[in-house]
PDB file of C-alpha atoms in Angstrom:
ATOM      1  CA  UNK X   1       5.603 -32.197   6.763  1.00  0.00           C
ATOM      2  CA  UNK X   2       5.650 -33.792   3.307  1.00  0.00           C
ATOM      3  CA  UNK X   3       1.890 -34.375   3.209  1.00  0.00           C
ATOM      4  CA  UNK X   4       1.143 -30.812   4.279  1.00  0.00           C
ATOM      5  CA  UNK X   5       3.496 -29.363   1.684  1.00  0.00           C
ATOM      6  CA  UNK X   6       2.009 -31.631  -0.992  1.00  0.00           C
ATOM      7  CA  UNK X   7      -1.508 -30.444  -0.171  1.00  0.00           C
ATOM      8  CA  UNK X   8      -0.472 -26.793  -0.360  1.00  0.00           C
ATOM      9  CA  UNK X   9       1.105 -27.490  -3.738  1.00  0.00           C
ATOM     10  CA  UNK X  10      -2.112 -29.163  -4.937  1.00  0.00           C
ATOM     11  CA  UNK X  11      -3.905 -25.895  -4.155  1.00  0.00           C
ATOM     12  CA  UNK X  12      -1.518 -23.928  -6.337  1.00  0.00           C
ATOM     13  CA  UNK X  13       0.321 -22.515  -3.335  1.00  0.00           C
ATOM     14  CA  UNK X  14       4.048 -22.653  -2.611  1.00  0.00           C
ATOM     15  CA  UNK X  15       5.137 -25.527  -0.374  1.00  0.00           C
ATOM     16  CA  UNK X  16       7.030 -23.110   1.869  1.00  0.00           C
ATOM     17  CA  UNK X  17       8.982 -19.885   1.718  1.00  0.00           C
ATOM     18  CA  UNK X  18      11.006 -19.658  -1.502  1.00  0.00           C
ATOM     19  CA  UNK X  19      14.608 -19.479  -0.333  1.00  0.00           C
ATOM     20  CA  UNK X  20      15.837 -19.862  -3.911  1.00  0.00           C
ATOM     21  CA  UNK X  21      14.359 -16.410  -4.623  1.00  0.00           C
ATOM     22  CA  UNK X  22      13.016 -17.078  -8.131  1.00  0.00           C
ATOM     23  CA  UNK X  23      12.661 -14.157 -10.521  1.00  0.00           C
ATOM     24  CA  UNK X  24       9.075 -13.009 -10.962  1.00  0.00           C
ATOM     25  CA  UNK X  25       7.906 -12.831 -14.558  1.00  0.00           C
ATOM     26  CA  UNK X  26       4.706 -11.025 -13.582  1.00  0.00           C
ATOM     27  CA  UNK X  27       4.247  -7.387 -14.575  1.00  0.00           C
ATOM     28  CA  UNK X  28       1.919  -4.405 -14.366  1.00  0.00           C
ATOM     29  CA  UNK X  29      -0.382  -4.070 -17.398  1.00  0.00           C
ATOM     30  CA  UNK X  30       2.030  -1.481 -18.852  1.00  0.00           C
ATOM     31  CA  UNK X  31       4.946  -3.934 -18.633  1.00  0.00           C
ATOM     32  CA  UNK X  32       6.545  -2.302 -15.599  1.00  0.00           C
ATOM     33  CA  UNK X  33       8.042  -4.192 -12.691  1.00  0.00           C
ATOM     34  CA  UNK X  34       7.894  -1.440 -10.093  1.00  0.00           C
ATOM     35  CA  UNK X  35       6.177   1.801  -9.165  1.00  0.00           C
ATOM     36  CA  UNK X  36       6.768   4.392  -6.449  1.00  0.00           C
ATOM     37  CA  UNK X  37       4.311   5.194  -3.672  1.00  0.00           C
ATOM     38  CA  UNK X  38       4.732   7.778  -0.920  1.00  0.00           C
ATOM     39  CA  UNK X  39       2.479   7.229   2.129  1.00  0.00           C
ATOM     40  CA  UNK X  40       1.543   9.492   4.998  1.00  0.00           C
ATOM     41  CA  UNK X  41       0.589  12.587   2.990  1.00  0.00           C
ATOM     42  CA  UNK X  42      -2.346  13.888   4.988  1.00  0.00           C
ATOM     43  CA  UNK X  43      -3.544  16.938   3.075  1.00  0.00           C
ATOM     44  CA  UNK X  44      -3.353  18.976  -0.138  1.00  0.00           C
ATOM     45  CA  UNK X  45      -0.682  21.493   0.908  1.00  0.00           C
ATOM     46  CA  UNK X  46       1.875  18.826   1.772  1.00  0.00           C
ATOM     47  CA  UNK X  47       0.849  16.777  -1.271  1.00  0.00           C
ATOM     48  CA  UNK X  48       1.561  19.715  -3.569  1.00  0.00           C
ATOM     49  CA  UNK X  49       5.026  20.218  -2.047  1.00  0.00           C
ATOM     50  CA  UNK X  50       5.782  16.505  -2.349  1.00  0.00           C
ATOM     51  CA  UNK X  51       4.843  16.361  -6.026  1.00  0.00           C
ATOM     52  CA  UNK X  52       6.939  19.430  -6.805  1.00  0.00           C
ATOM     53  CA  UNK X  53       9.926  18.027  -4.893  1.00  0.00           C
ATOM     54  CA  UNK X  54       9.751  14.633  -6.625  1.00  0.00           C
ATOM     55  CA  UNK X  55       9.513  16.386  -9.987  1.00  0.00           C
ATOM     56  CA  UNK X  56      12.661  18.389  -9.179  1.00  0.00           C
ATOM     57  CA  UNK X  57      14.574  15.071  -9.052  1.00  0.00           C
ATOM     58  CA  UNK X  58      13.301  14.182 -12.524  1.00  0.00           C
ATOM     59  CA  UNK X  59      11.148  11.417 -11.003  1.00  0.00           C
ATOM     60  CA  UNK X  60       7.444  10.727 -10.712  1.00  0.00           C
ATOM     61  CA  UNK X  61       5.084   8.983  -8.319  1.00  0.00           C
ATOM     62  CA  UNK X  62       2.461   6.401  -9.167  1.00  0.00           C
ATOM     63  CA  UNK X  63       0.678   6.704  -5.818  1.00  0.00           C
ATOM     64  CA  UNK X  64       0.245   9.207  -3.007  1.00  0.00           C
ATOM     65  CA  UNK X  65      -1.409   7.762   0.095  1.00  0.00           C
ATOM     66  CA  UNK X  66      -3.226   9.538   2.899  1.00  0.00           C
ATOM     67  CA  UNK X  67      -3.360   7.509   6.123  1.00  0.00           C
ATOM     68  CA  UNK X  68      -5.288   9.498   8.758  1.00  0.00           C
ATOM     69  CA  UNK X  69      -8.749   8.894   7.282  1.00  0.00           C
ATOM     70  CA  UNK X  70     -11.233  10.452   4.895  1.00  0.00           C
ATOM     71  CA  UNK X  71     -13.422  11.663   7.763  1.00  0.00           C
ATOM     72  CA  UNK X  72     -10.641  14.026   8.840  1.00  0.00           C
ATOM     73  CA  UNK X  73     -10.578  15.814   5.460  1.00  0.00           C
ATOM     74  CA  UNK X  74     -12.922  18.611   4.424  1.00  0.00           C
ATOM     75  CA  UNK X  75     -14.754  18.405   1.105  1.00  0.00           C
ATOM     76  CA  UNK X  76     -12.468  21.088  -0.321  1.00  0.00           C
ATOM     77  CA  UNK X  77      -9.360  19.205   0.818  1.00  0.00           C
ATOM     78  CA  UNK X  78     -10.543  16.026  -0.898  1.00  0.00           C
ATOM     79  CA  UNK X  79     -11.350  17.886  -4.104  1.00  0.00           C
ATOM     80  CA  UNK X  80      -7.957  19.632  -4.056  1.00  0.00           C
ATOM     81  CA  UNK X  81      -6.086  16.347  -3.554  1.00  0.00           C
ATOM     82  CA  UNK X  82      -8.056  14.714  -6.378  1.00  0.00           C
ATOM     83  CA  UNK X  83      -7.192  17.675  -8.608  1.00  0.00           C
ATOM     84  CA  UNK X  84      -3.497  17.524  -7.715  1.00  0.00           C
ATOM     85  CA  UNK X  85      -3.424  13.790  -8.443  1.00  0.00           C
ATOM     86  CA  UNK X  86      -5.064  14.296 -11.826  1.00  0.00           C
ATOM     87  CA  UNK X  87      -2.618  17.060 -12.756  1.00  0.00           C
ATOM     88  CA  UNK X  88       0.401  14.977 -11.701  1.00  0.00           C
ATOM     89  CA  UNK X  89      -1.000  11.814 -13.330  1.00  0.00           C
ATOM     90  CA  UNK X  90      -0.707   9.908 -10.081  1.00  0.00           C
ATOM     91  CA  UNK X  91      -3.107   7.740  -8.091  1.00  0.00           C
ATOM     92  CA  UNK X  92      -4.518   9.182  -4.876  1.00  0.00           C
ATOM     93  CA  UNK X  93      -5.314   6.664  -2.144  1.00  0.00           C
ATOM     94  CA  UNK X  94      -7.437   7.852   0.767  1.00  0.00           C
ATOM     95  CA  UNK X  95      -7.703   5.867   3.990  1.00  0.00           C
ATOM     96  CA  UNK X  96     -11.076   4.725   5.267  1.00  0.00           C
ATOM     97  CA  UNK X  97     -11.619   6.748   8.414  1.00  0.00           C
ATOM     98  CA  UNK X  98     -13.489   4.809  11.120  1.00  0.00           C
ATOM     99  CA  UNK X  99     -11.200   2.108  12.511  1.00  0.00           C
ATOM    100  CA  UNK X 100     -10.254   0.581  15.849  1.00  0.00           C
ATOM    101  CA  UNK X 101      -8.085   3.478  16.985  1.00  0.00           C
ATOM    102  CA  UNK X 102     -10.958   5.971  16.571  1.00  0.00           C
ATOM    103  CA  UNK X 103     -13.640   3.717  18.071  1.00  0.00           C
ATOM    104  CA  UNK X 104     -14.947   4.076  21.637  1.00  0.00           C
ATOM    105  CA  UNK X 105     -13.390   0.711  22.563  1.00  0.00           C
ATOM    106  CA  UNK X 106     -10.264   0.826  24.691  1.00  0.00           C
ATOM    107  CA  UNK X 107      -9.140  -2.632  23.571  1.00  0.00           C
ATOM    108  CA  UNK X 108      -6.869  -1.529  20.731  1.00  0.00           C
ATOM    109  CA  UNK X 109      -4.975   0.742  23.128  1.00  0.00           C
ATOM    110  CA  UNK X 110      -4.044  -2.131  25.447  1.00  0.00           C
ATOM    111  CA  UNK X 111      -0.940  -4.289  25.153  1.00  0.00           C
ATOM    112  CA  UNK X 112      -2.933  -7.315  23.993  1.00  0.00           C
ATOM    113  CA  UNK X 113      -5.664  -5.493  22.106  1.00  0.00           C
ATOM    114  CA  UNK X 114      -3.203  -3.804  19.780  1.00  0.00           C
ATOM    115  CA  UNK X 115      -2.961  -7.152  17.998  1.00  0.00           C
ATOM    116  CA  UNK X 116      -6.351  -6.546  16.368  1.00  0.00           C
ATOM    117  CA  UNK X 117      -4.758  -3.940  14.123  1.00  0.00           C
ATOM    118  CA  UNK X 118      -7.200  -1.324  12.798  1.00  0.00           C
ATOM    119  CA  UNK X 119     -10.101  -3.752  12.268  1.00  0.00           C
ATOM    120  CA  UNK X 120     -13.675  -2.627  12.791  1.00  0.00           C
ATOM    121  CA  UNK X 121     -15.891  -3.456  15.780  1.00  0.00           C
ATOM    122  CA  UNK X 122     -19.614  -3.750  15.078  1.00  0.00           C
ATOM    123  CA  UNK X 123     -21.734  -3.338  11.963  1.00  0.00           C
ATOM    124  CA  UNK X 124     -22.214   0.401  12.544  1.00  0.00           C
ATOM    125  CA  UNK X 125     -18.492   0.883  11.930  1.00  0.00           C
ATOM    126  CA  UNK X 126     -18.827  -1.014   8.644  1.00  0.00           C
ATOM    127  CA  UNK X 127     -21.659   1.334   7.639  1.00  0.00           C
ATOM    128  CA  UNK X 128     -19.553   4.369   8.537  1.00  0.00           C
ATOM    129  CA  UNK X 129     -16.548   3.068   6.647  1.00  0.00           C
ATOM    130  CA  UNK X 130     -18.668   2.567   3.528  1.00  0.00           C
ATOM    131  CA  UNK X 131     -20.051   6.085   3.900  1.00  0.00           C
ATOM    132  CA  UNK X 132     -16.457   7.351   3.973  1.00  0.00           C
ATOM    133  CA  UNK X 133     -15.788   5.630   0.649  1.00  0.00           C
ATOM    134  CA  UNK X 134     -19.006   6.935  -0.909  1.00  0.00           C
ATOM    135  CA  UNK X 135     -18.179  10.488   0.141  1.00  0.00           C
ATOM    136  CA  UNK X 136     -14.669  10.469  -1.331  1.00  0.00           C
ATOM    137  CA  UNK X 137     -15.875   8.698  -4.474  1.00  0.00           C
ATOM    138  CA  UNK X 138     -18.416  11.473  -5.042  1.00  0.00           C
ATOM    139  CA  UNK X 139     -15.485  13.899  -5.342  1.00  0.00           C
ATOM    140  CA  UNK X 140     -13.623  11.710  -7.835  1.00  0.00           C
ATOM    141  CA  UNK X 141     -11.370   9.576  -5.634  1.00  0.00           C
ATOM    142  CA  UNK X 142     -11.217   5.972  -6.792  1.00  0.00           C
ATOM    143  CA  UNK X 143      -8.544   4.329  -4.616  1.00  0.00           C
ATOM    144  CA  UNK X 144      -8.923   3.449  -0.945  1.00  0.00           C
ATOM    145  CA  UNK X 145      -6.819   2.059   1.894  1.00  0.00           C
ATOM    146  CA  UNK X 146      -8.722  -0.717   3.697  1.00  0.00           C
ATOM    147  CA  UNK X 147      -7.944  -2.125   7.152  1.00  0.00           C
ATOM    148  CA  UNK X 148     -10.639  -4.749   7.636  1.00  0.00           C
ATOM    149  CA  UNK X 149     -11.180  -7.918   5.574  1.00  0.00           C
ATOM    150  CA  UNK X 150     -14.954  -7.944   6.063  1.00  0.00           C
ATOM    151  CA  UNK X 151     -15.166  -4.336   4.963  1.00  0.00           C
ATOM    152  CA  UNK X 152     -13.079  -5.191   1.890  1.00  0.00           C
ATOM    153  CA  UNK X 153     -15.442  -8.028   0.959  1.00  0.00           C
ATOM    154  CA  UNK X 154     -18.529  -5.823   1.291  1.00  0.00           C
ATOM    155  CA  UNK X 155     -16.947  -3.007  -0.729  1.00  0.00           C
ATOM    156  CA  UNK X 156     -16.084  -5.483  -3.479  1.00  0.00           C
ATOM    157  CA  UNK X 157     -19.703  -6.693  -3.525  1.00  0.00           C
ATOM    158  CA  UNK X 158     -20.913  -3.078  -3.699  1.00  0.00           C
ATOM    159  CA  UNK X 159     -18.505  -2.414  -6.557  1.00  0.00           C
ATOM    160  CA  UNK X 160     -19.896  -5.401  -8.464  1.00  0.00           C
ATOM    161  CA  UNK X 161     -23.480  -4.289  -7.785  1.00  0.00           C
ATOM    162  CA  UNK X 162     -22.856  -0.706  -8.922  1.00  0.00           C
ATOM    163  CA  UNK X 163     -23.478   0.754  -5.462  1.00  0.00           C
ATOM    164  CA  UNK X 164     -20.073   2.424  -5.681  1.00  0.00           C
ATOM    165  CA  UNK X 165     -18.154   3.181  -8.898  1.00  0.00           C
ATOM    166  CA  UNK X 166     -17.006   0.021 -10.653  1.00  0.00           C
ATOM    167  CA  UNK X 167     -13.496   1.439 -11.122  1.00  0.00           C
ATOM    168  CA  UNK X 168     -12.849   1.792  -7.370  1.00  0.00           C
ATOM    169  CA  UNK X 169      -9.661   0.087  -6.217  1.00  0.00           C
ATOM    170  CA  UNK X 170      -8.822  -1.268  -2.771  1.00  0.00           C
ATOM    171  CA  UNK X 171      -5.413  -1.566  -1.136  1.00  0.00           C
ATOM    172  CA  UNK X 172      -5.108  -3.651   2.051  1.00  0.00           C
ATOM    173  CA  UNK X 173      -3.036  -1.973   4.751  1.00  0.00           C
ATOM    174  CA  UNK X 174      -0.023  -3.458   6.507  1.00  0.00           C
ATOM    175  CA  UNK X 175      -2.012  -2.832   9.696  1.00  0.00           C
ATOM    176  CA  UNK X 176      -4.201  -5.811   8.803  1.00  0.00           C
ATOM    177  CA  UNK X 177      -1.138  -7.894   9.662  1.00  0.00           C
ATOM    178  CA  UNK X 178      -0.904 -10.254   6.685  1.00  0.00           C
ATOM    179  CA  UNK X 179       2.381 -11.845   5.706  1.00  0.00           C
ATOM    180  CA  UNK X 180       1.856 -15.236   4.072  1.00  0.00           C
ATOM    181  CA  UNK X 181       0.713 -16.546   0.653  1.00  0.00           C
ATOM    182  CA  UNK X 182      -2.539 -18.068   1.955  1.00  0.00           C
ATOM    183  CA  UNK X 183      -3.727 -14.784   3.455  1.00  0.00           C
ATOM    184  CA  UNK X 184      -2.692 -12.940   0.320  1.00  0.00           C
ATOM    185  CA  UNK X 185      -4.657 -15.368  -1.856  1.00  0.00           C
ATOM    186  CA  UNK X 186      -7.758 -14.922   0.300  1.00  0.00           C
ATOM    187  CA  UNK X 187      -7.508 -11.114   0.118  1.00  0.00           C
ATOM    188  CA  UNK X 188      -7.156 -11.296  -3.662  1.00  0.00           C
ATOM    189  CA  UNK X 189     -10.311 -13.432  -3.859  1.00  0.00           C
ATOM    190  CA  UNK X 190     -12.419 -11.028  -1.796  1.00  0.00           C
ATOM    191  CA  UNK X 191     -11.539  -7.933  -3.794  1.00  0.00           C
ATOM    192  CA  UNK X 192      -8.075  -6.587  -2.971  1.00  0.00           C
ATOM    193  CA  UNK X 193      -6.381  -4.785  -5.863  1.00  0.00           C
ATOM    194  CA  UNK X 194      -3.057  -4.701  -4.015  1.00  0.00           C
ATOM    195  CA  UNK X 195      -1.765  -5.986  -0.688  1.00  0.00           C
ATOM    196  CA  UNK X 196       0.639  -4.383   1.768  1.00  0.00           C
ATOM    197  CA  UNK X 197       2.169  -7.203   3.839  1.00  0.00           C
ATOM    198  CA  UNK X 198       3.747  -6.736   7.258  1.00  0.00           C
ATOM    199  CA  UNK X 199       6.640  -4.309   7.099  1.00  0.00           C
ATOM    200  CA  UNK X 200       9.376  -6.748   8.140  1.00  0.00           C
ATOM    201  CA  UNK X 201       8.542  -9.452   5.593  1.00  0.00           C
ATOM    202  CA  UNK X 202      11.710 -11.132   4.345  1.00  0.00           C
ATOM    203  CA  UNK X 203      12.654 -11.769   0.733  1.00  0.00           C
ATOM    204  CA  UNK X 204      11.956 -15.522   0.771  1.00  0.00           C
ATOM    205  CA  UNK X 205       8.503 -14.834   2.255  1.00  0.00           C
ATOM    206  CA  UNK X 206       7.862 -12.106  -0.295  1.00  0.00           C
ATOM    207  CA  UNK X 207       8.818 -14.470  -3.124  1.00  0.00           C
ATOM    208  CA  UNK X 208       6.364 -17.086  -1.844  1.00  0.00           C
ATOM    209  CA  UNK X 209       3.590 -14.500  -1.631  1.00  0.00           C
ATOM    210  CA  UNK X 210       4.281 -13.419  -5.195  1.00  0.00           C
ATOM    211  CA  UNK X 211       4.042 -17.020  -6.390  1.00  0.00           C
ATOM    212  CA  UNK X 212       0.519 -17.263  -4.950  1.00  0.00           C
ATOM    213  CA  UNK X 213      -1.115 -14.088  -6.311  1.00  0.00           C
ATOM    214  CA  UNK X 214      -1.364 -11.948  -9.443  1.00  0.00           C
ATOM    215  CA  UNK X 215      -2.142  -8.525  -7.953  1.00  0.00           C
ATOM    216  CA  UNK X 216       0.594  -6.033  -6.991  1.00  0.00           C
ATOM    217  CA  UNK X 217       2.356  -6.230  -3.643  1.00  0.00           C
ATOM    218  CA  UNK X 218       3.076  -3.011  -1.762  1.00  0.00           C
ATOM    219  CA  UNK X 219       6.296  -3.215   0.224  1.00  0.00           C
ATOM    220  CA  UNK X 220       7.851  -0.691   2.592  1.00  0.00           C
ATOM    221  CA  UNK X 221      11.371   0.251   1.584  1.00  0.00           C
ATOM    222  CA  UNK X 222      11.550   1.958   4.978  1.00  0.00           C
ATOM    223  CA  UNK X 223       9.333   2.354   8.024  1.00  0.00           C
ATOM    224  CA  UNK X 224       8.289   4.933  10.606  1.00  0.00           C
ATOM    225  CA  UNK X 225      10.077   4.757  13.935  1.00  0.00           C
ATOM    226  CA  UNK X 226       6.917   3.379  15.553  1.00  0.00           C
ATOM    227  CA  UNK X 227       7.053   0.232  13.384  1.00  0.00           C
ATOM    228  CA  UNK X 228      10.760  -0.511  13.604  1.00  0.00           C
ATOM    229  CA  UNK X 229      12.391   2.273  11.628  1.00  0.00           C
ATOM    230  CA  UNK X 230      13.807  -0.210   9.081  1.00  0.00           C
ATOM    231  CA  UNK X 231      15.575   1.271   6.078  1.00  0.00           C
ATOM    232  CA  UNK X 232      15.799  -1.441   3.407  1.00  0.00           C
ATOM    233  CA  UNK X 233      17.124   0.482   0.401  1.00  0.00           C
ATOM    234  CA  UNK X 234      19.808  -2.071  -0.428  1.00  0.00           C
ATOM    235  CA  UNK X 235      17.176  -4.818  -0.577  1.00  0.00           C
ATOM    236  CA  UNK X 236      14.995  -2.962  -3.074  1.00  0.00           C
ATOM    237  CA  UNK X 237      16.586  -4.375  -6.267  1.00  0.00           C
ATOM    238  CA  UNK X 238      15.918  -7.917  -5.029  1.00  0.00           C
ATOM    239  CA  UNK X 239      12.431  -6.965  -3.863  1.00  0.00           C
ATOM    240  CA  UNK X 240      11.666  -5.895  -7.420  1.00  0.00           C
ATOM    241  CA  UNK X 241      13.224  -8.972  -8.987  1.00  0.00           C
ATOM    242  CA  UNK X 242      11.387 -11.545  -6.866  1.00  0.00           C
ATOM    243  CA  UNK X 243       8.085  -9.742  -6.239  1.00  0.00           C
ATOM    244  CA  UNK X 244       7.153  -7.695  -9.323  1.00  0.00           C
ATOM    245  CA  UNK X 245       4.703  -6.131  -9.925  1.00  0.00           C
ATOM    246  CA  UNK X 246       5.518  -4.159  -6.806  1.00  0.00           C
ATOM    247  CA  UNK X 247       4.789  -0.745  -5.317  1.00  0.00           C
ATOM    248  CA  UNK X 248       7.787   0.636  -3.415  1.00  0.00           C
ATOM    249  CA  UNK X 249       6.435   2.499  -0.401  1.00  0.00           C
ATOM    250  CA  UNK X 250       9.132   5.064   0.221  1.00  0.00           C
ATOM    251  CA  UNK X 251       9.732   7.894   2.677  1.00  0.00           C
ATOM    252  CA  UNK X 252       8.264   6.291   5.784  1.00  0.00           C
ATOM    253  CA  UNK X 253      11.409   6.714   7.873  1.00  0.00           C
ATOM    254  CA  UNK X 254      10.781  10.464   7.871  1.00  0.00           C
ATOM    255  CA  UNK X 255       7.690   9.897  10.018  1.00  0.00           C
ATOM    256  CA  UNK X 256       7.378   9.026  13.685  1.00  0.00           C
ATOM    257  CA  UNK X 257       4.131   7.063  13.291  1.00  0.00           C
ATOM    258  CA  UNK X 258       1.715   5.687  10.681  1.00  0.00           C
ATOM    259  CA  UNK X 259      -0.579   8.721  10.902  1.00  0.00           C
ATOM    260  CA  UNK X 260       2.225  11.273  11.208  1.00  0.00           C
ATOM    261  CA  UNK X 261       1.136  14.789  10.274  1.00  0.00           C
ATOM    262  CA  UNK X 262       3.773  15.390   7.600  1.00  0.00           C
ATOM    263  CA  UNK X 263       5.066  18.929   7.214  1.00  0.00           C
ATOM    264  CA  UNK X 264       6.247  20.572   4.010  1.00  0.00           C
ATOM    265  CA  UNK X 265       9.813  19.876   5.158  1.00  0.00           C
ATOM    266  CA  UNK X 266       8.886  16.204   5.674  1.00  0.00           C
ATOM    267  CA  UNK X 267       7.469  16.081   2.139  1.00  0.00           C
ATOM    268  CA  UNK X 268      10.801  17.227   0.713  1.00  0.00           C
ATOM    269  CA  UNK X 269      12.632  14.624   2.810  1.00  0.00           C
ATOM    270  CA  UNK X 270      10.296  11.917   1.518  1.00  0.00           C
ATOM    271  CA  UNK X 271      10.994  13.009  -2.048  1.00  0.00           C
ATOM    272  CA  UNK X 272      14.714  12.733  -1.336  1.00  0.00           C
ATOM    273  CA  UNK X 273      14.197   9.164  -0.114  1.00  0.00           C
ATOM    274  CA  UNK X 274      12.523   8.306  -3.421  1.00  0.00           C
ATOM    275  CA  UNK X 275      15.582   9.615  -5.259  1.00  0.00           C
ATOM    276  CA  UNK X 276      17.886   7.529  -3.035  1.00  0.00           C
ATOM    277  CA  UNK X 277      15.892   4.356  -3.705  1.00  0.00           C
ATOM    278  CA  UNK X 278      15.894   5.084  -7.439  1.00  0.00           C
ATOM    279  CA  UNK X 279      19.674   5.397  -7.278  1.00  0.00           C
ATOM    280  CA  UNK X 280      19.892   1.919  -5.696  1.00  0.00           C
ATOM    281  CA  UNK X 281      17.762   0.474  -8.479  1.00  0.00           C
ATOM    282  CA  UNK X 282      19.789   2.164 -11.213  1.00  0.00           C
ATOM    283  CA  UNK X 283      23.068   0.926  -9.733  1.00  0.00           C
ATOM    284  CA  UNK X 284      22.185  -2.622  -8.716  1.00  0.00           C
ATOM    285  CA  UNK X 285      19.309  -3.560 -11.051  1.00  0.00           C
ATOM    286  CA  UNK X 286      19.584  -1.197 -14.035  1.00  0.00           C
ATOM    287  CA  UNK X 287      17.439  -3.467 -16.214  1.00  0.00           C
ATOM    288  CA  UNK X 288      14.453  -3.140 -13.893  1.00  0.00           C
ATOM    289  CA  UNK X 289      11.477  -1.612 -15.695  1.00  0.00           C
ATOM    290  CA  UNK X 290       9.659   1.265 -14.031  1.00  0.00           C
ATOM    291  CA  UNK X 291       6.057   1.936 -15.006  1.00  0.00           C
ATOM    292  CA  UNK X 292       5.769   5.157 -17.027  1.00  0.00           C
ATOM    293  CA  UNK X 293       4.284   8.349 -15.629  1.00  0.00           C
ATOM    294  CA  UNK X 294       0.507   8.224 -15.537  1.00  0.00           C
ATOM    295  CA  UNK X 295       0.185   4.456 -14.990  1.00  0.00           C
ATOM    296  CA  UNK X 296      -2.505   3.811 -12.396  1.00  0.00           C
ATOM    297  CA  UNK X 297      -4.241   0.521 -13.119  1.00  0.00           C
TER     298      UNK X 297
END
């Protein structure tokens, strides 16, 4: 394996997973090591409750992510969510709507087909996904959850060409199934502004991914029951140390599935999970630097 490892090193990639767990010196532009993100907030009513609940703990969010898809939101719902995000000084991420699970293909619903994740089938689905982005962008949304690498590449080209706003940002979903430094490097090159690796990625793998890329990594501190139900709060201090800049995706264990229709009660439970993770950080890594309120880029 020596020759293979040497070639990877010559490409600026780690030779393997980094079991020595080196400390990352990389930071967000504001100097922060970590930020909080709450996923699975599907509409404005629940979003408003979440923001109020997080504020009651004396905390703040840097991202709120909707996962069901832009096409399932009305114009007024999008505008309300954009307004709430602006008022709370947080980043709103809306999920691109057309994807494998909403296509007419049955493949993704089979035992083997599920391996394709949420990737798009056919060029018409690419067109529809882009239309989803254009629609939300027209109402002021600038951050989007992407499930397909080809779609990401095209959106990046459109951003460069001025076909969509140049300040649009793209986050690659965990449902794309990436979990190694080479994949992360490729995604960075084709336009990703942050990457969510597979939910069960281990610390040594996370450290190797961080060594390969500059953009933030989004890591689940806990997961919905449908994707394992892991609760990794005790690992969070080390996640921050080895993988900063990092978004801590918190509150997922409240949900049953990725596209769970969160209730107002769920929103309060998710806010509580953020407070519990913050407690872990304060106790076990008190020197960790959180990005200030209002940091988005």
